[in-house]
CSV table of N, CA, C and O in Angstrom, one decimal:
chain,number,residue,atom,x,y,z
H,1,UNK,N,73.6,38.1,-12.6
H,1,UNK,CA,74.7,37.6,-13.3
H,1,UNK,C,74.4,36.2,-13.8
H,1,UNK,O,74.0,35.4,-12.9
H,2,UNK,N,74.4,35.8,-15.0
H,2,UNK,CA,74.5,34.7,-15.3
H,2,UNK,C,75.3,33.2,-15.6
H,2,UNK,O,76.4,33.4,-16.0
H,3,UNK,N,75.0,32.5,-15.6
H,3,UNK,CA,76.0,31.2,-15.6
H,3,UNK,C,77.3,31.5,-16.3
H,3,UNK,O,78.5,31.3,-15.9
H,4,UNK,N,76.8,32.3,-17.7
H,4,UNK,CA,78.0,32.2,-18.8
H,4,UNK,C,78.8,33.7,-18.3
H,4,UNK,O,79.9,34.0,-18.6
H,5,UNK,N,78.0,34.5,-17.4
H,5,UNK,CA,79.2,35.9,-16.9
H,5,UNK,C,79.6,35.2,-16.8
H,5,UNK,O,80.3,34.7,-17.6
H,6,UNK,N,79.3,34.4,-15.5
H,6,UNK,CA,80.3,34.1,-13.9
H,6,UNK,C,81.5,33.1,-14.8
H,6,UNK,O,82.8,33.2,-14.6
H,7,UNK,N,81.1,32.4,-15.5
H,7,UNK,CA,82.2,31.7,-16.0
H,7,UNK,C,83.2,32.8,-16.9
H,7,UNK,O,84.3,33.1,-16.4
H,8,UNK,N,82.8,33.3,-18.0
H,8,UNK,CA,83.6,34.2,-18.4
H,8,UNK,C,84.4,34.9,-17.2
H,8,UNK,O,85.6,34.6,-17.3
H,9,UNK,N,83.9,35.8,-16.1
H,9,UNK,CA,84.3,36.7,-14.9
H,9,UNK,C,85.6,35.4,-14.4
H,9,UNK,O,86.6,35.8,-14.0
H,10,UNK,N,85.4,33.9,-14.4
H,10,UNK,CA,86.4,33.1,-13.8
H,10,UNK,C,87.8,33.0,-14.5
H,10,UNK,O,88.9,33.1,-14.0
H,11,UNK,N,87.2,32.7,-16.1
H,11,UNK,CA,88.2,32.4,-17.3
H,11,UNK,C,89.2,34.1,-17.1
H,11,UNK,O,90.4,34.2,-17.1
H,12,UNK,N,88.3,35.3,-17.0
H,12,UNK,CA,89.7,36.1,-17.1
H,12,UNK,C,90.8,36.5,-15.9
H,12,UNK,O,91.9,37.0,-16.0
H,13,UNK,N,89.9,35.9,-14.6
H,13,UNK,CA,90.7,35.9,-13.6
H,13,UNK,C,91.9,35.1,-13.8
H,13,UNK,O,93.0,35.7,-13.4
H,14,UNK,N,91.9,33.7,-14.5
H,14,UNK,CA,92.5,32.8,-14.6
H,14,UNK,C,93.7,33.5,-15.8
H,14,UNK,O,94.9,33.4,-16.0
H,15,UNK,N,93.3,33.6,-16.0
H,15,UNK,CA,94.2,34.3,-17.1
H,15,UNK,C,95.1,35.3,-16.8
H,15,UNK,O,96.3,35.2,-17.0
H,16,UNK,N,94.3,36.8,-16.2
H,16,UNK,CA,95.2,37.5,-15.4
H,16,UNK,C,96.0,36.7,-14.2
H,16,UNK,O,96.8,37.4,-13.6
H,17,UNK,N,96.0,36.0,-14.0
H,17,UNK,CA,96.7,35.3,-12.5
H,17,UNK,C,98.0,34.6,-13.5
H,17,UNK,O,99.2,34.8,-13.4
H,18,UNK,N,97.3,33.9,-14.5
H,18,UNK,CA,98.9,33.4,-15.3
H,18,UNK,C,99.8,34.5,-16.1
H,18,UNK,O,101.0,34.6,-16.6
H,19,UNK,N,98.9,35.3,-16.0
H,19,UNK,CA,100.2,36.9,-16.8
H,19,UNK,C,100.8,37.1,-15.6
H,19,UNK,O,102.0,37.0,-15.8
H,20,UNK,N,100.3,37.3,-14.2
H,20,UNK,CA,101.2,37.8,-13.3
H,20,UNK,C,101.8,36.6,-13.1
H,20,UNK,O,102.8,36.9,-12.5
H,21,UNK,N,101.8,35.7,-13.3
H,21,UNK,CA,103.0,34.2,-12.8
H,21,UNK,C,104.0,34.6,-13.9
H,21,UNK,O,105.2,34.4,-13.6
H,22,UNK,N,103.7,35.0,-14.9
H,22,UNK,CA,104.1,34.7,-15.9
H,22,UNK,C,105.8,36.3,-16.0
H,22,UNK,O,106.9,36.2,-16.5
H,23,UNK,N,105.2,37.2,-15.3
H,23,UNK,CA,105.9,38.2,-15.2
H,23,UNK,C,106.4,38.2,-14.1
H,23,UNK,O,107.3,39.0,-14.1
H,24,UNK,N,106.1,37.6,-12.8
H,24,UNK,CA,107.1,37.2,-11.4
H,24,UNK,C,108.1,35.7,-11.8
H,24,UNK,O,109.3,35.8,-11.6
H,25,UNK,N,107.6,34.6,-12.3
H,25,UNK,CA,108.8,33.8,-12.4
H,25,UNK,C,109.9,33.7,-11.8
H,25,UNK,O,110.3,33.3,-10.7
H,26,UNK,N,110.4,34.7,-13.2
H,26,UNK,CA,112.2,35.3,-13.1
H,26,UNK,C,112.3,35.5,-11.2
H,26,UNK,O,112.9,34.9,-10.3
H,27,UNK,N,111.8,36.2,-11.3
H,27,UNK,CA,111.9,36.7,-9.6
H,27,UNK,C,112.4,35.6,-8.4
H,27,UNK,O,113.2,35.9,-7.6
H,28,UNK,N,111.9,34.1,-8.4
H,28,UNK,CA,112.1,33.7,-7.6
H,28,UNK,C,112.8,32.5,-7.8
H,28,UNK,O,113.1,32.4,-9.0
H,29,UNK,N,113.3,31.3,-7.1
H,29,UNK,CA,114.0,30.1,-7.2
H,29,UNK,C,113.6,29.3,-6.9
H,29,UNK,O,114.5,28.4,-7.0
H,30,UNK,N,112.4,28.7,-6.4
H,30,UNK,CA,111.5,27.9,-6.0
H,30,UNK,C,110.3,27.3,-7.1
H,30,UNK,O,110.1,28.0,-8.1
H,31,UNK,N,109.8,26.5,-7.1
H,31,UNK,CA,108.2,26.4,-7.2
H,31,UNK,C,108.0,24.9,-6.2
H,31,UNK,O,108.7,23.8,-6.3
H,32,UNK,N,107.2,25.2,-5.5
H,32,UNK,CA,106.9,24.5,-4.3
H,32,UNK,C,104.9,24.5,-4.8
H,32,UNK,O,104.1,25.4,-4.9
H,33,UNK,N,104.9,22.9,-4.9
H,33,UNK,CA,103.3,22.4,-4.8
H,33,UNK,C,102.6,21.6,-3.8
H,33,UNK,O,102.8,20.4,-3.7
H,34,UNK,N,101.8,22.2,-3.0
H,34,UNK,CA,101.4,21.2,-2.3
H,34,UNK,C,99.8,21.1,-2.5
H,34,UNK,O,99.1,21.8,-3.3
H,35,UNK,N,99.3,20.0,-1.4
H,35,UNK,CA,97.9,19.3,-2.3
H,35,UNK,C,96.7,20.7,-2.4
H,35,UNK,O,95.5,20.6,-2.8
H,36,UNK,N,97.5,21.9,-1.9
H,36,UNK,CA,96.0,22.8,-1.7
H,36,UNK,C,96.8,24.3,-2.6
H,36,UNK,O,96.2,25.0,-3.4
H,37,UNK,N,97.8,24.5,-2.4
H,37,UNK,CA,98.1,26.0,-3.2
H,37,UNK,C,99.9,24.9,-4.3
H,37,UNK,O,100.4,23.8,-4.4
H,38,UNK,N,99.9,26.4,-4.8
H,38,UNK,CA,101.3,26.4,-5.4
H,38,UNK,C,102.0,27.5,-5.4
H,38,UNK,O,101.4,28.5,-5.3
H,39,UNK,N,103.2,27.6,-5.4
H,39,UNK,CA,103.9,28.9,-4.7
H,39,UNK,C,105.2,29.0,-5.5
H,39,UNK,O,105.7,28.1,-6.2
H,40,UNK,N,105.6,30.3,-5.4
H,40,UNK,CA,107.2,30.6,-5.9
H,40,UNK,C,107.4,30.9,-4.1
H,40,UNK,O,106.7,31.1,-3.2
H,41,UNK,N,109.1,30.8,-4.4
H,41,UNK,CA,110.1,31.3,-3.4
H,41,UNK,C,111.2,31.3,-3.4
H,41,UNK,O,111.8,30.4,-4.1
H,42,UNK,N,111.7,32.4,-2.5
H,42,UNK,CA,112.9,32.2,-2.6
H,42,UNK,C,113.9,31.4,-1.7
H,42,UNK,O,115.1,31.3,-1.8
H,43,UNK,N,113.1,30.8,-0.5
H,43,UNK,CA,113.7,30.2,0.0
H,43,UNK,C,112.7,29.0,0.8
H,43,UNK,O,111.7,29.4,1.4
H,44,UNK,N,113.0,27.8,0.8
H,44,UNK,CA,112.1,26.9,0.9
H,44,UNK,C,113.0,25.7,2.1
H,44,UNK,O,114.0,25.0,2.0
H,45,UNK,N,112.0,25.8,3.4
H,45,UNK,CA,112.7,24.6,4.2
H,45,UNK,C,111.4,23.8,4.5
H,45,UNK,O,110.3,24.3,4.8
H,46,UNK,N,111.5,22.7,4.4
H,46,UNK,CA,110.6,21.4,4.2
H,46,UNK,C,111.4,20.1,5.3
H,46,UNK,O,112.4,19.3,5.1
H,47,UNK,N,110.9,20.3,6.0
H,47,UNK,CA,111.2,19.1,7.0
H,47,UNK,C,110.1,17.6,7.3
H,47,UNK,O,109.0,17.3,7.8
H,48,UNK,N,110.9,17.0,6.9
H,48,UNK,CA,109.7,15.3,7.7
H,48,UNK,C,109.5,15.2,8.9
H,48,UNK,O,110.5,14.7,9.5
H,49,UNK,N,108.3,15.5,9.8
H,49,UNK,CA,108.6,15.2,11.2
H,49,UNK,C,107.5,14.2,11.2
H,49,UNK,O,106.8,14.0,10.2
H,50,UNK,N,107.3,13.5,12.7
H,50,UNK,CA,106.6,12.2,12.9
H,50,UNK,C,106.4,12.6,14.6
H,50,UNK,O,107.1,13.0,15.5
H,51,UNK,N,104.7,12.3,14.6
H,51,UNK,CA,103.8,12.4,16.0
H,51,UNK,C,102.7,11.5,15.7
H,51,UNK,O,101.9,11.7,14.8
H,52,UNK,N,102.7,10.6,16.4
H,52,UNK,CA,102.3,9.3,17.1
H,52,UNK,C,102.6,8.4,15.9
H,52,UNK,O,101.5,7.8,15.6
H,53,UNK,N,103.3,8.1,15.2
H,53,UNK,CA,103.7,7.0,14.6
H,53,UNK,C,103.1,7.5,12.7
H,53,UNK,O,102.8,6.8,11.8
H,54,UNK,N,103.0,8.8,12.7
H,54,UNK,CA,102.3,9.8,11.4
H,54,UNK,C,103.2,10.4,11.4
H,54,UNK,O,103.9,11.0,12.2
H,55,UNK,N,103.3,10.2,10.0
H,55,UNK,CA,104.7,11.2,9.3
H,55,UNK,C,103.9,12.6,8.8
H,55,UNK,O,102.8,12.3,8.2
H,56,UNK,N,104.4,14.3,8.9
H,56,UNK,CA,103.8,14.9,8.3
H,56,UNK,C,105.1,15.8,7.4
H,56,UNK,O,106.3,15.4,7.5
H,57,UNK,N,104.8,16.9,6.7
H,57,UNK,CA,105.7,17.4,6.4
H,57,UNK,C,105.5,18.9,7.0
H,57,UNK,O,104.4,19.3,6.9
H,58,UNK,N,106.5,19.6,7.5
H,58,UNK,CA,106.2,20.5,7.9
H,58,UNK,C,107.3,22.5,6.8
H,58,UNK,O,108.5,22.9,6.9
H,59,UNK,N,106.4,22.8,6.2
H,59,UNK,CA,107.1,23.7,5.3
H,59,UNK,C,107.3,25.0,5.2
H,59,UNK,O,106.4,25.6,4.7
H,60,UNK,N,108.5,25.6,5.5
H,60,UNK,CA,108.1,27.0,5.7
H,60,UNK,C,109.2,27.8,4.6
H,60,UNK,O,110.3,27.5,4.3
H,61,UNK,N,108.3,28.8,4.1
H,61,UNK,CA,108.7,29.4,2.4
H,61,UNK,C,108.9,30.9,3.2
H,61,UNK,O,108.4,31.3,4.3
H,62,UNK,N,109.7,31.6,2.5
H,62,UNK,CA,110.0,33.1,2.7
H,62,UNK,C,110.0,33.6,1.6
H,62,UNK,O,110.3,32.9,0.7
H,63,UNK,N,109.6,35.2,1.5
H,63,UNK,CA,109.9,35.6,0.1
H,63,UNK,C,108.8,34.6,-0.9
H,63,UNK,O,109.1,33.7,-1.7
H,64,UNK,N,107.6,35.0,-0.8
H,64,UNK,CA,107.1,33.9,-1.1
H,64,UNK,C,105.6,34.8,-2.2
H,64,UNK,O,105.1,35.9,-1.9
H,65,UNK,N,105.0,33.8,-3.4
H,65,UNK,CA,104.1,34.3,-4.2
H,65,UNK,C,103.3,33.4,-4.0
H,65,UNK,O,103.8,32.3,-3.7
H,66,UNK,N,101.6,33.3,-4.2
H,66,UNK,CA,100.7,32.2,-4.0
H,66,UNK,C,100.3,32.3,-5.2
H,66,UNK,O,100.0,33.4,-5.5
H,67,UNK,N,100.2,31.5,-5.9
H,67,UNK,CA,98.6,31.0,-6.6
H,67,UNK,C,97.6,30.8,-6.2
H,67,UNK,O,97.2,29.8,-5.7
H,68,UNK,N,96.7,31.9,-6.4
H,68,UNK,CA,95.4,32.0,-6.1
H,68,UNK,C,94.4,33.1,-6.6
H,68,UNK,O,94.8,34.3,-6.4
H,69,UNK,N,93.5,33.0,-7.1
H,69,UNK,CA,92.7,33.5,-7.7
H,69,UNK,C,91.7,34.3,-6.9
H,69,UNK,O,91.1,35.3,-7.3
H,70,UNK,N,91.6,34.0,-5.9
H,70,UNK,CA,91.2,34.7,-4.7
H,70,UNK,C,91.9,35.4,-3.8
H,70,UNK,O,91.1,36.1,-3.2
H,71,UNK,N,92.9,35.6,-3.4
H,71,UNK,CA,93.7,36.3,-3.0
H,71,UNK,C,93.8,37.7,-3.5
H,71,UNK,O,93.8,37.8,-4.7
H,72,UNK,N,93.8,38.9,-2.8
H,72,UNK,CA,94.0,40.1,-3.3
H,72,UNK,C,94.9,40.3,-3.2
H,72,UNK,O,95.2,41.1,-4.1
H,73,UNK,N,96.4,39.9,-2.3
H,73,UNK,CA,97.4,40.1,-2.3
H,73,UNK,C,98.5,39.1,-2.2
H,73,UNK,O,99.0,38.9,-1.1
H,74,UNK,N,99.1,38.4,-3.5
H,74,UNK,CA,99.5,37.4,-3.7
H,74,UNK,C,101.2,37.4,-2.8
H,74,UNK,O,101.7,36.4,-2.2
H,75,UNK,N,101.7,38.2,-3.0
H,75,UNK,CA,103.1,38.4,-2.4
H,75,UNK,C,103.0,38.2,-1.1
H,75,UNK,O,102.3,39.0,-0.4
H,76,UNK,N,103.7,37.3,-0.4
H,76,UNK,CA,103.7,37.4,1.1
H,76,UNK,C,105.5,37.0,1.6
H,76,UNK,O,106.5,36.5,1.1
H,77,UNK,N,105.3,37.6,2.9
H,77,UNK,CA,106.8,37.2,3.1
H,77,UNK,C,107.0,35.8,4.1
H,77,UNK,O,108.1,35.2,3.9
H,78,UNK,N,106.5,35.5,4.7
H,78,UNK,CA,106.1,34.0,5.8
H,78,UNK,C,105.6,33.0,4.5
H,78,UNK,O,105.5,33.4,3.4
H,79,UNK,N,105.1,31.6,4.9
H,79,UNK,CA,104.1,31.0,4.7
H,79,UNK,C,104.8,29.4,5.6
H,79,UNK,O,105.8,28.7,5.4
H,80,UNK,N,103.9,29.4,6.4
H,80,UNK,CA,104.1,28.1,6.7
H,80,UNK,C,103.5,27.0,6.6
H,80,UNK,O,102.4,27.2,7.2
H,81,UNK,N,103.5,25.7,6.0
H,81,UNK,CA,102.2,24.7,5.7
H,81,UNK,C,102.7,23.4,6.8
H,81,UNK,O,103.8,22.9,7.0
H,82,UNK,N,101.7,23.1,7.1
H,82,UNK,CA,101.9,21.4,7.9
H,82,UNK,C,101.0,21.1,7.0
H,82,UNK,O,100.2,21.9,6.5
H,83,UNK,N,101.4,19.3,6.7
H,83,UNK,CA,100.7,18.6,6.1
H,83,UNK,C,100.7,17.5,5.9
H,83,UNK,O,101.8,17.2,5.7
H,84,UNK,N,99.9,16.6,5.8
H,84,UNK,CA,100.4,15.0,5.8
H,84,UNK,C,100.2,14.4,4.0
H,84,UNK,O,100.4,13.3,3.4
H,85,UNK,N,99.8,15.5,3.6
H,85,UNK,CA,100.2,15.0,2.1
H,85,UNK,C,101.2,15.1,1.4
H,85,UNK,O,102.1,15.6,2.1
H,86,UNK,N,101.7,14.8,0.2
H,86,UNK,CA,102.7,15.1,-0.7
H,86,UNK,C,103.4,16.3,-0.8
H,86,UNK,O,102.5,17.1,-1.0
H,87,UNK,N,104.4,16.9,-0.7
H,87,UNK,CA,104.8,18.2,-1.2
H,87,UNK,C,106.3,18.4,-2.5
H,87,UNK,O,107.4,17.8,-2.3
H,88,UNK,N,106.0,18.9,-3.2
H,88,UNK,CA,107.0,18.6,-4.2
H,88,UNK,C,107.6,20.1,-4.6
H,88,UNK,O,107.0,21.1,-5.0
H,89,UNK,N,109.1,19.9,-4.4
H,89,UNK,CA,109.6,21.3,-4.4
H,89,UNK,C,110.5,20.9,-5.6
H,89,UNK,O,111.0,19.8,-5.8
H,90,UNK,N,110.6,22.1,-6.5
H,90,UNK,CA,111.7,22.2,-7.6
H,90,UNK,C,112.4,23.7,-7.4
H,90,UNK,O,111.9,24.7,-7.0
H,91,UNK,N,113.7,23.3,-7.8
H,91,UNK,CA,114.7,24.7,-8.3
H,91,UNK,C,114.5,25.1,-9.3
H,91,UNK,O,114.9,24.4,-10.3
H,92,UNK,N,113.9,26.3,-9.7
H,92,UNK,CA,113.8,26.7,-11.2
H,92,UNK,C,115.4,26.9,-11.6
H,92,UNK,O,116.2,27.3,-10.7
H,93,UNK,N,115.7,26.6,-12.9
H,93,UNK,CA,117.0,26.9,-13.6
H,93,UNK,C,116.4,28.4,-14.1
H,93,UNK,O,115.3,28.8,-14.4
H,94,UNK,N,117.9,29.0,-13.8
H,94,UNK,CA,117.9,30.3,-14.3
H,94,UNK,C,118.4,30.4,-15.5
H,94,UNK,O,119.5,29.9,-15.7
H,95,UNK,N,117.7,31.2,-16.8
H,95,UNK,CA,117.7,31.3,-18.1
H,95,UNK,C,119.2,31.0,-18.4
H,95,UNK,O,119.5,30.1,-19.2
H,96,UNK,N,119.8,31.7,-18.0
H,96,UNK,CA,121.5,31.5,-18.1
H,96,UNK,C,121.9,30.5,-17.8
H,96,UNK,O,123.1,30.6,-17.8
H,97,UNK,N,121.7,29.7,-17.5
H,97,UNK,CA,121.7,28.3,-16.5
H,97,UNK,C,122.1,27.3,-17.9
H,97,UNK,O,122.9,26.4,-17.9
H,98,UNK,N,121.4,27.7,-18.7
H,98,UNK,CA,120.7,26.5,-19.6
H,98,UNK,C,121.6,27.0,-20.9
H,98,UNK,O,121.6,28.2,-21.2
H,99,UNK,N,122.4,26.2,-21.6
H,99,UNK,CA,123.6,26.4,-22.6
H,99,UNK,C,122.5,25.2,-23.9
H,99,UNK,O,121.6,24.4,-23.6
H,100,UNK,N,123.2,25.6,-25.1
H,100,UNK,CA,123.2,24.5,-26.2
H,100,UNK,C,124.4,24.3,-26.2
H,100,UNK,O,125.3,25.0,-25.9
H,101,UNK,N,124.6,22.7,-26.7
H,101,UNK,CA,126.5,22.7,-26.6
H,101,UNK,C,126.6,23.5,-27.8
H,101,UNK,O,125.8,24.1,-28.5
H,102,UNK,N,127.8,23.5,-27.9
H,102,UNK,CA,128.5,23.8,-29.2
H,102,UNK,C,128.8,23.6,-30.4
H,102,UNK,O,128.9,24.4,-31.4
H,103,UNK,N,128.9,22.1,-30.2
H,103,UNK,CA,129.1,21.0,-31.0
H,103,UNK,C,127.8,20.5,-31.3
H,103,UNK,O,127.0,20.9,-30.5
H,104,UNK,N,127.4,19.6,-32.4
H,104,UNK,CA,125.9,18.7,-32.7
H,104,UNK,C,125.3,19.6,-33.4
H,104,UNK,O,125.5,20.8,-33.7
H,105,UNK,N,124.0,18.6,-33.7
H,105,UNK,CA,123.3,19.6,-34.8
H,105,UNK,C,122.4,20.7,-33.9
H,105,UNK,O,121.9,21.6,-34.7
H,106,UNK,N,122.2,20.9,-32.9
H,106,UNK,CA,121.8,22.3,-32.7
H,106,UNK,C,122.3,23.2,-32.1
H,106,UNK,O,121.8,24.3,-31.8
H,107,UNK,N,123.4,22.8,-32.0
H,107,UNK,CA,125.0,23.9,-31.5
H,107,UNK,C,125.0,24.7,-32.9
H,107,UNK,O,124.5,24.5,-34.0
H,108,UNK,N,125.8,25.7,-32.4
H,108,UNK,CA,126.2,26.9,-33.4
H,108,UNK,C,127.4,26.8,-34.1
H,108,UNK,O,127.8,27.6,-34.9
């Protein structure tokens, strides 16, 4: 296999992995990033704890999708992460969620 497969063989992985993000979305309420994966879920608890004077975060997701390209089976129902890096959780808005006013120039 050569340089330019393996890279091609990477680019369509990458690709298939954003079609399936792209068709689970809807599905979940979460997107949760931390410094090593990114995840959908549906339910996300994230706590600060502190051992020996070290803050870490400790996070555990249910109902849960990975990003990862390596992974054969991205759906899982657990995931728990410790970590002492960053973790940044958002609520996805649900399509219905999101109105134009009424009034103004891009109201109806």
């Amino acid at each position: 296999m050569s340089a330019e497969d393996l890279e091609n063989y990477e680019t369509d992985m990458e690709l298939q992995l954003y079609r399936e993000y792209r068709d689970v979305v809807g599905l979940f309420s979460y997107v949760v990033e931390t410094e090593r994966r990114f995840y959908l879920a549906n339910h996300v608890d994230l706590q600060a704890r502190s051992a020996d004077g070290e803050v870490y975060f400790d996070l555990t997701l249910q109902d849960a999708w990975v990003w990862d390209v390596y992974r054969s089976a991205r759906f899982v129902k657990n995931v728990r992460v410790i970590t002492f890096k960053d973790v940044n959780v958002e609520e996805l808005s649900k399509s219905d969620d999101l109105a134009l006013p009424k009034d103004g120039p891009l109201g109806g």
